[in-house]
mmCIF file of C-alpha atoms in Angstrom:
data_model
loop_
_atom_site.group_PDB
_atom_site.id
_atom_site.type_symbol
_atom_site.label_atom_id
_atom_site.label_comp_id
_atom_site.label_asym_id
_atom_site.label_seq_id
_atom_site.Cartn_x
_atom_site.Cartn_y
_atom_site.Cartn_z
ATOM 1 C CA MET P 1 -171.915 71.995 -54.734
ATOM 2 C CA ARG P 2 -175.268 72.496 -56.452
ATOM 3 C CA ASP P 3 -174.245 70.308 -59.379
ATOM 4 C CA VAL P 4 -174.239 67.198 -57.244
ATOM 5 C CA ARG P 5 -177.261 68.131 -55.184
ATOM 6 C CA THR P 6 -179.479 68.518 -58.224
ATOM 7 C CA ASP P 7 -179.993 64.770 -57.846
ATOM 8 C CA ARG P 8 -180.776 65.097 -54.161
ATOM 9 C CA ARG P 9 -183.926 67.097 -54.881
ATOM 10 C CA VAL P 10 -185.489 63.988 -56.387
ATOM 11 C CA PHE P 11 -184.432 61.914 -53.384
ATOM 12 C CA LEU P 12 -185.931 64.464 -51.009
ATOM 13 C CA ARG P 13 -189.341 64.213 -52.625
ATOM 14 C CA GLY P 14 -189.544 60.637 -51.397
ATOM 15 C CA VAL P 15 -189.683 57.231 -53.012
ATOM 16 C CA GLY P 16 -193.396 57.537 -53.765
ATOM 17 C CA ALA P 17 -192.984 60.771 -55.666
ATOM 18 C CA VAL P 18 -190.134 59.300 -57.664
ATOM 19 C CA ALA P 19 -192.286 56.344 -58.663
ATOM 20 C CA ALA P 20 -195.094 58.661 -59.721
ATOM 21 C CA GLY P 21 -192.718 60.784 -61.766
ATOM 22 C CA MET P 22 -191.312 57.729 -63.468
ATOM 23 C CA ALA P 23 -194.593 56.939 -65.169
ATOM 24 C CA ALA P 24 -194.673 60.350 -66.817
ATOM 25 C CA THR P 25 -191.048 60.374 -67.913
ATOM 26 C CA ALA P 26 -190.242 60.025 -71.590
ATOM 27 C CA LEU P 27 -187.698 57.474 -72.713
ATOM 28 C CA THR P 28 -185.647 59.973 -74.670
ATOM 29 C CA GLY P 29 -182.748 61.371 -72.635
ATOM 30 C CA CYS P 30 -180.871 64.629 -72.909
ATOM 31 C CA GLY P 31 -179.528 64.118 -76.384
ATOM 32 C CA THR P 32 -177.729 60.769 -76.117
ATOM 33 C CA GLY P 33 -179.075 57.511 -77.307
ATOM 34 C CA THR P 34 -177.230 57.523 -80.639
ATOM 35 C CA SER P 35 -174.339 55.413 -81.904
ATOM 36 C CA ARG P 36 -173.920 52.985 -79.045
ATOM 37 C CA SER P 37 -171.482 51.112 -81.317
ATOM 38 C CA VAL P 38 -169.417 53.320 -83.580
ATOM 39 C CA ASP P 39 -168.044 51.037 -86.259
ATOM 40 C CA GLY P 40 -168.834 47.515 -85.112
ATOM 41 C CA GLY P 41 -165.197 46.527 -85.446
ATOM 42 C CA SER P 42 -162.770 45.114 -82.925
ATOM 43 C CA GLY P 43 -160.396 48.075 -82.819
ATOM 44 C CA LYS P 44 -159.973 50.583 -80.037
ATOM 45 C CA ASN P 45 -162.646 52.914 -81.399
ATOM 46 C CA SER P 46 -165.394 50.303 -81.663
ATOM 47 C CA LYS P 47 -167.418 51.497 -78.664
ATOM 48 C CA THR P 48 -169.005 54.641 -77.360
ATOM 49 C CA LEU P 49 -169.690 54.584 -73.652
ATOM 50 C CA VAL P 50 -172.519 56.739 -72.295
ATOM 51 C CA VAL P 51 -172.127 58.064 -68.745
ATOM 52 C CA ARG P 52 -174.786 59.779 -66.712
ATOM 53 C CA ASN P 53 -173.692 62.559 -64.359
ATOM 54 C CA SER P 54 -175.288 65.750 -63.027
ATOM 55 C CA GLY P 55 -173.412 68.111 -65.340
ATOM 56 C CA GLY P 56 -172.250 71.649 -64.582
ATOM 57 C CA THR P 57 -168.788 72.220 -63.164
ATOM 58 C CA TYR P 58 -168.966 68.746 -61.622
ATOM 59 C CA GLY P 59 -169.351 67.265 -65.097
ATOM 60 C CA ASP P 60 -166.603 69.496 -66.493
ATOM 61 C CA ALA P 61 -164.158 68.169 -63.895
ATOM 62 C CA ASN P 62 -165.115 64.592 -64.738
ATOM 63 C CA GLN P 63 -164.505 65.281 -68.420
ATOM 64 C CA LYS P 64 -160.999 66.613 -67.801
ATOM 65 C CA ALA P 65 -159.873 64.248 -65.045
ATOM 66 C CA VAL P 66 -161.631 61.020 -65.973
ATOM 67 C CA TYR P 67 -163.274 60.777 -69.387
ATOM 68 C CA ASP P 68 -160.647 62.421 -71.596
ATOM 69 C CA PRO P 69 -157.720 60.434 -70.076
ATOM 70 C CA PHE P 70 -159.817 57.262 -70.276
ATOM 71 C CA THR P 71 -160.480 57.822 -73.974
ATOM 72 C CA LYS P 72 -156.835 58.600 -74.601
ATOM 73 C CA GLU P 73 -155.769 55.338 -72.956
ATOM 74 C CA THR P 74 -158.486 52.989 -74.271
ATOM 75 C CA GLY P 75 -159.812 54.609 -77.429
ATOM 76 C CA ILE P 76 -163.326 54.286 -76.040
ATOM 77 C CA GLN P 77 -165.285 57.483 -76.638
ATOM 78 C CA VAL P 78 -167.389 58.843 -73.754
ATOM 79 C CA LYS P 79 -170.689 60.660 -74.168
ATOM 80 C CA VAL P 80 -172.472 62.271 -71.229
ATOM 81 C CA VAL P 81 -176.147 62.637 -70.333
ATOM 82 C CA ASN P 82 -177.578 64.779 -67.545
ATOM 83 C CA ILE P 83 -180.867 63.221 -66.454
ATOM 84 C CA GLU P 84 -182.429 62.684 -63.049
ATOM 85 C CA TYR P 85 -183.334 59.560 -61.124
ATOM 86 C CA ALA P 86 -186.910 59.188 -62.359
ATOM 87 C CA GLN P 87 -185.921 59.263 -66.022
ATOM 88 C CA MET P 88 -183.047 56.864 -65.455
ATOM 89 C CA LEU P 89 -185.338 54.414 -63.692
ATOM 90 C CA ALA P 90 -187.972 54.677 -66.418
ATOM 91 C CA GLN P 91 -185.450 53.798 -69.117
ATOM 92 C CA ILE P 92 -184.083 50.866 -67.125
ATOM 93 C CA LYS P 93 -187.565 49.500 -66.402
ATOM 94 C CA GLN P 94 -188.308 49.642 -70.130
ATOM 95 C CA GLY P 95 -185.142 47.623 -70.773
ATOM 96 C CA ARG P 96 -183.605 50.424 -72.834
ATOM 97 C CA PRO P 97 -181.214 52.476 -70.717
ATOM 98 C CA GLN P 98 -179.491 55.059 -72.896
ATOM 99 C CA PHE P 99 -176.476 55.082 -70.575
ATOM 100 C CA ASP P 100 -173.919 52.505 -69.448
ATOM 101 C CA VAL P 101 -172.504 54.021 -66.248
ATOM 102 C CA ILE P 102 -174.317 55.959 -63.525
ATOM 103 C CA ASP P 103 -172.508 58.631 -61.504
ATOM 104 C CA ASP P 104 -174.973 59.572 -58.760
ATOM 105 C CA SER P 105 -175.446 59.998 -55.025
ATOM 106 C CA MET P 106 -175.107 56.928 -52.839
ATOM 107 C CA ALA P 107 -178.676 57.641 -51.681
ATOM 108 C CA ASP P 108 -180.022 57.101 -55.189
ATOM 109 C CA PHE P 109 -178.075 53.859 -55.509
ATOM 110 C CA VAL P 110 -179.930 52.557 -52.442
ATOM 111 C CA LEU P 111 -183.179 53.342 -54.262
ATOM 112 C CA PHE P 112 -181.879 51.762 -57.478
ATOM 113 C CA LYS P 113 -181.079 48.593 -55.555
ATOM 114 C CA GLN P 114 -184.548 48.480 -54.022
ATOM 115 C CA ALA P 115 -185.985 48.797 -57.529
ATOM 116 C CA GLY P 116 -183.709 46.077 -58.942
ATOM 117 C CA ALA P 117 -182.470 48.591 -61.510
ATOM 118 C CA THR P 118 -178.704 48.192 -61.296
ATOM 119 C CA GLU P 119 -176.205 45.419 -61.888
ATOM 120 C CA THR P 120 -174.748 43.513 -58.974
ATOM 121 C CA LEU P 121 -171.124 44.514 -59.380
ATOM 122 C CA ASP P 122 -168.503 41.883 -60.083
ATOM 123 C CA PHE P 123 -165.673 43.348 -58.021
ATOM 124 C CA ASP P 124 -163.221 40.856 -59.538
ATOM 125 C CA ARG P 125 -163.488 42.960 -62.705
ATOM 126 C CA LEU P 126 -162.402 46.086 -60.803
ATOM 127 C CA LYS P 127 -158.657 45.512 -60.431
ATOM 128 C CA ASN P 128 -158.005 48.916 -58.871
ATOM 129 C CA PHE P 129 -160.623 48.318 -56.200
ATOM 130 C CA LYS P 130 -158.796 45.425 -54.529
ATOM 131 C CA ASN P 131 -156.183 47.522 -52.759
ATOM 132 C CA ALA P 132 -157.970 50.865 -52.890
ATOM 133 C CA GLY P 133 -158.898 50.961 -49.199
ATOM 134 C CA ILE P 134 -162.321 52.486 -49.874
ATOM 135 C CA ALA P 135 -164.412 52.729 -46.697
ATOM 136 C CA LYS P 136 -166.889 49.871 -46.243
ATOM 137 C CA SER P 137 -169.744 52.360 -45.931
ATOM 138 C CA LEU P 138 -169.057 53.425 -49.529
ATOM 139 C CA VAL P 139 -169.166 49.934 -51.016
ATOM 140 C CA THR P 140 -172.484 48.220 -51.718
ATOM 141 C CA SER P 141 -173.457 45.348 -53.980
ATOM 142 C CA ASN P 142 -174.433 47.781 -56.755
ATOM 143 C CA ALA P 143 -172.173 50.809 -56.241
ATOM 144 C CA VAL P 144 -168.689 51.905 -55.255
ATOM 145 C CA GLY P 145 -167.954 55.299 -53.754
ATOM 146 C CA LYS P 146 -166.230 57.740 -56.115
ATOM 147 C CA ASN P 147 -165.860 60.922 -54.055
ATOM 148 C CA TYR P 148 -167.059 62.689 -50.926
ATOM 149 C CA TRP P 149 -168.717 66.021 -50.363
ATOM 150 C CA ALA P 150 -169.532 67.575 -46.994
ATOM 151 C CA SER P 151 -171.760 70.050 -45.228
ATOM 152 C CA VAL P 152 -169.712 72.113 -42.782
ATOM 153 C CA MET P 153 -169.856 75.242 -40.647
ATOM 154 C CA ALA P 154 -168.707 78.558 -42.066
ATOM 155 C CA TYR P 155 -168.201 81.811 -40.193
ATOM 156 C CA ARG P 156 -166.886 85.350 -40.470
ATOM 157 C CA THR P 157 -163.393 85.519 -39.050
ATOM 158 C CA ASP P 158 -163.903 89.149 -38.037
ATOM 159 C CA ALA P 159 -167.098 88.550 -36.064
ATOM 160 C CA PHE P 160 -166.060 87.258 -32.669
ATOM 161 C CA GLY P 161 -163.143 89.384 -31.530
ATOM 162 C CA GLY P 162 -160.536 86.879 -32.586
ATOM 163 C CA LYS P 163 -162.376 83.819 -31.222
ATOM 164 C CA LYS P 164 -163.072 80.915 -33.552
ATOM 165 C CA PRO P 165 -166.087 78.628 -33.195
ATOM 166 C CA SER P 166 -164.761 75.085 -32.955
ATOM 167 C CA SER P 167 -167.932 72.978 -32.818
ATOM 168 C CA TRP P 168 -171.656 72.972 -33.468
ATOM 169 C CA ALA P 169 -172.071 73.673 -29.758
ATOM 170 C CA ASP P 170 -170.296 76.985 -30.412
ATOM 171 C CA PHE P 171 -172.569 77.632 -33.395
ATOM 172 C CA TRP P 172 -175.553 77.180 -31.064
ATOM 173 C CA ASP P 173 -173.970 79.376 -28.354
ATOM 174 C CA THR P 174 -175.119 82.840 -29.388
ATOM 175 C CA LYS P 175 -173.950 84.370 -26.097
ATOM 176 C CA ALA P 176 -170.304 83.446 -26.535
ATOM 177 C CA PHE P 177 -170.528 83.886 -30.325
ATOM 178 C CA PRO P 178 -173.240 86.513 -30.870
ATOM 179 C CA GLY P 179 -174.924 87.197 -34.191
ATOM 180 C CA SER P 180 -177.472 85.815 -36.626
ATOM 181 C CA ARG P 181 -177.200 82.326 -38.081
ATOM 182 C CA ALA P 182 -178.311 80.525 -41.244
ATOM 183 C CA LEU P 183 -179.172 76.869 -41.669
ATOM 184 C CA GLN P 184 -180.134 74.757 -44.653
ATOM 185 C CA ALA P 185 -183.723 74.585 -45.891
ATOM 186 C CA LEU P 186 -185.507 71.378 -46.797
ATOM 187 C CA ASP P 187 -185.549 72.355 -50.480
ATOM 188 C CA ALA P 188 -181.749 72.229 -50.559
ATOM 189 C CA ASP P 189 -180.993 68.906 -48.869
ATOM 190 C CA LEU P 190 -181.807 66.812 -45.825
ATOM 191 C CA PRO P 191 -182.534 68.762 -42.614
ATOM 192 C CA GLU P 192 -179.434 69.192 -40.488
ATOM 193 C CA LEU P 193 -180.646 67.228 -37.476
ATOM 194 C CA GLU P 194 -177.181 65.825 -36.901
ATOM 195 C CA PHE P 195 -175.757 69.286 -36.256
ATOM 196 C CA ALA P 196 -178.486 69.980 -33.704
ATOM 197 C CA LEU P 197 -177.679 66.736 -31.901
ATOM 198 C CA LEU P 198 -173.934 67.392 -31.912
ATOM 199 C CA ALA P 199 -174.644 70.843 -30.463
ATOM 200 C CA ASP P 200 -176.634 69.146 -27.712
ATOM 201 C CA GLY P 201 -173.736 66.889 -26.765
ATOM 202 C CA VAL P 202 -174.376 63.685 -28.686
ATOM 203 C CA ASP P 203 -171.198 61.763 -29.522
ATOM 204 C CA PRO P 204 -170.594 61.623 -33.313
ATOM 205 C CA ASP P 205 -170.232 57.846 -33.109
ATOM 206 C CA LYS P 206 -173.672 57.574 -31.501
ATOM 207 C CA LEU P 207 -175.684 59.849 -33.792
ATOM 208 C CA TYR P 208 -177.648 57.069 -35.478
ATOM 209 C CA PRO P 209 -180.417 56.201 -35.150
ATOM 210 C CA LEU P 210 -181.169 59.918 -34.841
ATOM 211 C CA ASP P 211 -183.119 61.037 -31.786
ATOM 212 C CA VAL P 212 -185.538 63.223 -33.742
ATOM 213 C CA ASP P 213 -187.324 64.640 -30.697
ATOM 214 C CA ARG P 214 -184.037 65.668 -29.114
ATOM 215 C CA ALA P 215 -182.870 67.222 -32.383
ATOM 216 C CA PHE P 216 -185.951 69.424 -32.662
ATOM 217 C CA ARG P 217 -185.637 70.475 -29.041
ATOM 218 C CA SER P 218 -182.094 71.573 -29.831
ATOM 219 C CA LEU P 219 -183.294 73.393 -32.941
ATOM 220 C CA ASP P 220 -185.891 75.186 -30.812
ATOM 221 C CA ALA P 221 -183.030 76.719 -28.829
ATOM 222 C CA ILE P 222 -181.513 78.440 -31.865
ATOM 223 C CA LYS P 223 -184.567 79.048 -34.056
ATOM 224 C CA GLY P 224 -184.916 82.665 -32.937
ATOM 225 C CA ASP P 225 -181.356 83.405 -34.072
ATOM 226 C CA VAL P 226 -181.730 81.811 -37.516
ATOM 227 C CA LYS P 227 -182.251 84.686 -39.925
ATOM 228 C CA LYS P 228 -182.499 82.523 -43.023
ATOM 229 C CA PHE P 229 -183.020 78.916 -44.013
ATOM 230 C CA TRP P 230 -181.071 78.845 -47.266
ATOM 231 C CA ASP P 231 -182.286 76.912 -50.273
ATOM 232 C CA THR P 232 -179.425 77.352 -52.759
ATOM 233 C CA GLY P 233 -175.740 76.595 -52.403
ATOM 234 C CA ALA P 234 -174.702 80.159 -53.210
ATOM 235 C CA LEU P 235 -176.833 81.816 -50.535
ATOM 236 C CA PRO P 236 -174.633 81.172 -47.446
ATOM 237 C CA GLY P 237 -171.776 83.039 -49.102
ATOM 238 C CA VAL P 238 -174.080 85.955 -49.928
ATOM 239 C CA LEU P 239 -175.456 86.121 -46.378
ATOM 240 C CA LEU P 240 -172.011 85.920 -44.816
ATOM 241 C CA GLY P 241 -170.535 88.396 -47.272
ATOM 242 C CA ARG P 242 -173.224 90.966 -46.532
ATOM 243 C CA LYS P 243 -172.833 90.408 -42.780
ATOM 244 C CA GLU P 244 -176.485 89.398 -42.574
ATOM 245 C CA VAL P 245 -175.294 86.380 -40.632
ATOM 246 C CA VAL P 246 -172.018 85.621 -38.884
ATOM 247 C CA ALA P 247 -172.204 81.836 -39.159
ATOM 248 C CA SER P 248 -173.955 79.347 -41.409
ATOM 249 C CA SER P 249 -173.967 75.760 -42.484
ATOM 250 C CA VAL P 250 -172.647 75.491 -46.035
ATOM 251 C CA TRP P 251 -171.769 72.966 -48.698
ATOM 252 C CA HIS P 252 -168.015 72.808 -48.567
ATOM 253 C CA GLY P 253 -166.409 74.371 -51.607
ATOM 254 C CA ARG P 254 -169.047 77.043 -52.024
ATOM 255 C CA LEU P 255 -166.914 79.669 -50.282
ATOM 256 C CA ASP P 256 -163.591 78.790 -51.885
ATOM 257 C CA ALA P 257 -163.636 81.590 -54.439
ATOM 258 C CA LEU P 258 -164.672 84.158 -51.810
ATOM 259 C CA ILE P 259 -161.939 83.044 -49.418
ATOM 260 C CA LYS P 260 -159.315 83.115 -52.174
ATOM 261 C CA GLY P 261 -160.528 86.600 -53.014
ATOM 262 C CA GLY P 262 -159.786 87.804 -49.501
ATOM 263 C CA ALA P 263 -163.228 87.622 -47.871
ATOM 264 C CA PRO P 264 -162.948 87.163 -44.060
ATOM 265 C CA LEU P 265 -164.569 83.738 -44.112
ATOM 266 C CA ALA P 266 -163.464 80.299 -42.949
ATOM 267 C CA TYR P 267 -164.701 76.725 -42.727
ATOM 268 C CA GLN P 268 -164.916 74.786 -39.479
ATOM 269 C CA TRP P 269 -164.551 71.074 -40.209
ATOM 270 C CA ASN P 270 -165.394 69.687 -36.777
ATOM 271 C CA GLY P 271 -168.699 67.831 -37.105
ATOM 272 C CA ALA P 272 -168.782 67.874 -40.913
ATOM 273 C CA ARG P 273 -171.569 65.745 -42.414
ATOM 274 C CA ARG P 274 -170.131 63.719 -45.276
ATOM 275 C CA GLN P 275 -172.029 62.253 -48.195
ATOM 276 C CA SER P 276 -170.749 60.578 -51.312
ATOM 277 C CA ASN P 277 -171.220 60.045 -54.992
ATOM 278 C CA ALA P 278 -170.774 56.581 -56.401
ATOM 279 C CA LEU P 279 -170.506 54.686 -59.660
ATOM 280 C CA GLY P 280 -172.708 51.829 -60.784
ATOM 281 C CA ILE P 281 -174.027 50.120 -63.903
ATOM 282 C CA PRO P 282 -177.695 50.001 -64.952
ATOM 283 C CA LYS P 283 -179.448 46.755 -65.754
ATOM 284 C CA GLY P 284 -179.368 46.277 -69.513
ATOM 285 C CA ALA P 285 -176.271 48.404 -70.140
ATOM 286 C CA ALA P 286 -175.275 48.037 -73.787
ATOM 287 C CA ASN P 287 -171.527 48.211 -73.186
ATOM 288 C CA LEU P 288 -170.941 46.265 -70.000
ATOM 289 C CA ASP P 289 -167.241 45.557 -70.493
ATOM 290 C CA ALA P 290 -166.432 49.197 -71.270
ATOM 291 C CA ALA P 291 -168.537 50.267 -68.282
ATOM 292 C CA TYR P 292 -166.418 48.156 -65.943
ATOM 293 C CA LYS P 293 -163.280 49.592 -67.511
ATOM 294 C CA LEU P 294 -164.389 53.157 -66.807
ATOM 295 C CA VAL P 295 -165.418 52.422 -63.216
ATOM 296 C CA ASP P 296 -162.070 50.721 -62.644
ATOM 297 C CA PHE P 297 -160.172 53.619 -64.251
ATOM 298 C CA SER P 298 -161.989 56.081 -61.968
ATOM 299 C CA LEU P 299 -160.602 54.331 -58.882
ATOM 300 C CA ARG P 300 -156.954 54.886 -59.738
ATOM 301 C CA PRO P 301 -155.239 57.105 -57.142
ATOM 302 C CA GLU P 302 -153.819 59.428 -59.790
ATOM 303 C CA VAL P 303 -157.239 59.874 -61.418
ATOM 304 C CA GLN P 304 -158.879 60.606 -58.083
ATOM 305 C CA ALA P 305 -156.144 63.109 -57.266
ATOM 306 C CA HIS P 306 -156.460 64.849 -60.632
ATOM 307 C CA TYR P 307 -160.199 65.207 -60.067
ATOM 308 C CA ALA P 308 -159.766 66.638 -56.561
ATOM 309 C CA GLU P 309 -157.326 69.258 -57.856
ATOM 310 C CA LEU P 310 -160.016 70.445 -60.276
ATOM 311 C CA TYR P 311 -163.121 70.264 -58.073
ATOM 312 C CA PRO P 312 -163.502 70.338 -54.262
ATOM 313 C CA MET P 313 -164.862 66.822 -53.816
ATOM 314 C CA ALA P 314 -162.661 64.429 -51.928
ATOM 315 C CA PRO P 315 -161.129 61.104 -53.015
ATOM 316 C CA THR P 316 -162.452 57.843 -51.644
ATOM 317 C CA VAL P 317 -159.099 56.172 -52.369
ATOM 318 C CA PRO P 318 -156.662 57.132 -49.564
ATOM 319 C CA ALA P 319 -153.572 56.713 -51.762
ATOM 320 C CA ALA P 320 -154.756 59.678 -53.837
ATOM 321 C CA TYR P 321 -153.550 61.959 -51.041
ATOM 322 C CA LYS P 322 -149.955 61.019 -51.796
ATOM 323 C CA LYS P 323 -150.435 62.642 -55.198
ATOM 324 C CA LEU P 324 -152.233 65.797 -54.032
ATOM 325 C CA SER P 325 -150.718 69.143 -53.150
ATOM 326 C CA SER P 326 -150.804 69.882 -49.427
ATOM 327 C CA THR P 327 -152.990 72.928 -50.069
ATOM 328 C CA THR P 328 -155.636 70.889 -51.887
ATOM 329 C CA ALA P 329 -155.452 68.000 -49.413
ATOM 330 C CA ALA P 330 -156.085 70.282 -46.433
ATOM 331 C CA ASN P 331 -159.364 71.425 -47.971
ATOM 332 C CA LEU P 332 -160.996 68.056 -48.648
ATOM 333 C CA ALA P 333 -163.562 66.062 -46.706
ATOM 334 C CA SER P 334 -161.618 62.792 -46.680
ATOM 335 C CA SER P 335 -158.270 64.119 -45.475
ATOM 336 C CA PRO P 336 -157.165 62.096 -42.427
ATOM 337 C CA ALA P 337 -157.905 64.933 -39.999
ATOM 338 C CA HIS P 338 -161.337 65.626 -41.456
ATOM 339 C CA LEU P 339 -162.294 61.953 -41.543
ATOM 340 C CA GLU P 340 -161.612 61.796 -37.828
ATOM 341 C CA SER P 341 -163.545 64.952 -36.924
ATOM 342 C CA GLY P 342 -166.573 64.403 -39.182
ATOM 343 C CA PHE P 343 -169.101 61.644 -39.802
ATOM 344 C CA ASP P 344 -170.813 59.861 -42.688
ATOM 345 C CA LEU P 345 -174.516 60.486 -43.178
ATOM 346 C CA ASP P 346 -176.497 57.258 -42.682
ATOM 347 C CA VAL P 347 -178.228 57.020 -46.054
ATOM 348 C CA GLU P 348 -180.460 54.071 -45.191
ATOM 349 C CA TRP P 349 -181.731 55.740 -41.989
ATOM 350 C CA TRP P 350 -182.657 58.843 -43.945
ATOM 351 C CA ILE P 351 -184.428 56.926 -46.716
ATOM 352 C CA LYS P 352 -186.522 55.147 -44.111
ATOM 353 C CA HIS P 353 -187.379 58.269 -42.123
ATOM 354 C CA GLN P 354 -187.088 61.195 -44.532
ATOM 355 C CA ASP P 355 -190.818 61.576 -45.221
ATOM 356 C CA ALA P 356 -191.688 61.836 -41.533
ATOM 357 C CA VAL P 357 -188.760 64.125 -40.766
ATOM 358 C CA SER P 358 -189.524 66.346 -43.750
ATOM 359 C CA LYS P 359 -193.158 66.732 -42.643
ATOM 360 C CA ARG P 360 -192.085 67.620 -39.129
ATOM 361 C CA TRP P 361 -189.466 70.058 -40.449
ATOM 362 C CA GLN P 362 -192.076 71.856 -42.528
ATOM 363 C CA GLU P 363 -194.372 72.138 -39.521
ATOM 364 C CA TRP P 364 -191.501 73.356 -37.318
ATOM 365 C CA THR P 365 -190.301 76.035 -39.732
ATOM 366 C CA HIS P 366 -193.845 77.397 -40.167
ATOM 367 C CA ALA P 367 -194.774 77.303 -36.495
#
C-alpha cells in the first residue's frame, strides 16, 4: 500500500517540519494548472476538474473506477496531480490551489483543518452521503472517508506445525510460535504501539489514550526476536518468502500477489489497525460545484464496490458489500467481521503525541 503511505511520510515528520517545508515549496504542481475552464460555455464539457491523489496503482484504480465513469456521466474532464501535503498547503495559502478535490489520508485532513486550508463541507450537497452509513469517525467538518486500509499480521502457514496465530498475543509468544519476527519501522508509518498493547492484554475498545510506557515494556519483551524493522511495504513479503521471519506486521494487500501465486502465507485480521483516506475540497477551489459532484459520485455504493474490486482498499459505504464478490469482500478491512475484530487508529491522538513517540521509538530501536 505504498501509494497511499507516500503521504504519511510527510505527516510523520511532524507539523513543524511540514510548515518549514511549505515555505520552500514552489507553487507549480506536477504538471497541472492549465485549462481550468475548457471552453467557457454552459455545455457538459465546460469544466476540467483537477484532483490530487498519491498516484501509482492507487491512482490507476481511481481513474478506472471513479474518474472515467464520472466523466462519462457528467462530461466533466478530470486531471490528476500527485503532490504532497506541503506543496498543497503552500498553494492554498497563496490563494491559488491548482486542484479542486483532495484525496488524502484522514490524518492530513486534520492538519488541513488546523491550518484553515479546506472548505467546511456542505453535506446537503452530497446526496449520496445522507444514507451512506459512513462511520462517524470518518466524517469531519472538512472531509468524508472514502476507503479504508489496514495494518495486519501476516505469517507463514508452514511454520508452526499446523497451528495458526490468532492474535497479537500469539505474535508475541515466541515459545508457542517460535521464529523471528518483523515489525514496521518509523520511516514507513506510525510505530505499532497498539499491537504491543493488544499483545499485553489491553482491550481494543480501551486502547486510547495509548499507555506509551506499557507499550514499550511490551515491545521490550519481543525486541530480541525482531530480526528486521521494515521500512518499505514490499519488505515483509520478501522476509516471509525467504523464511527470514515467520511472522510480520504488514500493510494489507501487499501479500495478495504472493498468496495468489501459491506462497504459504496468510493474513490474520484479529487486531487490525485501520486507517482511512478521505475526500475534501481546498479553500479557493476554482470549480466548487464540480468538486462536490465528484465527491458525491465517489460515495455511490457501486462506485465504491468497483474500486474495491480493482484495489485492496475497503469501502466506507456498507451497501457496497452487496455489490462485491464474496472473495473480494472477505479480503477487505471494512467487511463486517473485520470491522468487529479490528480498530480505527485515533488520528488526533497520534497528531498530538507523534513527535514524542517518534523520539522515544528512535531511542528504543538504537538502544
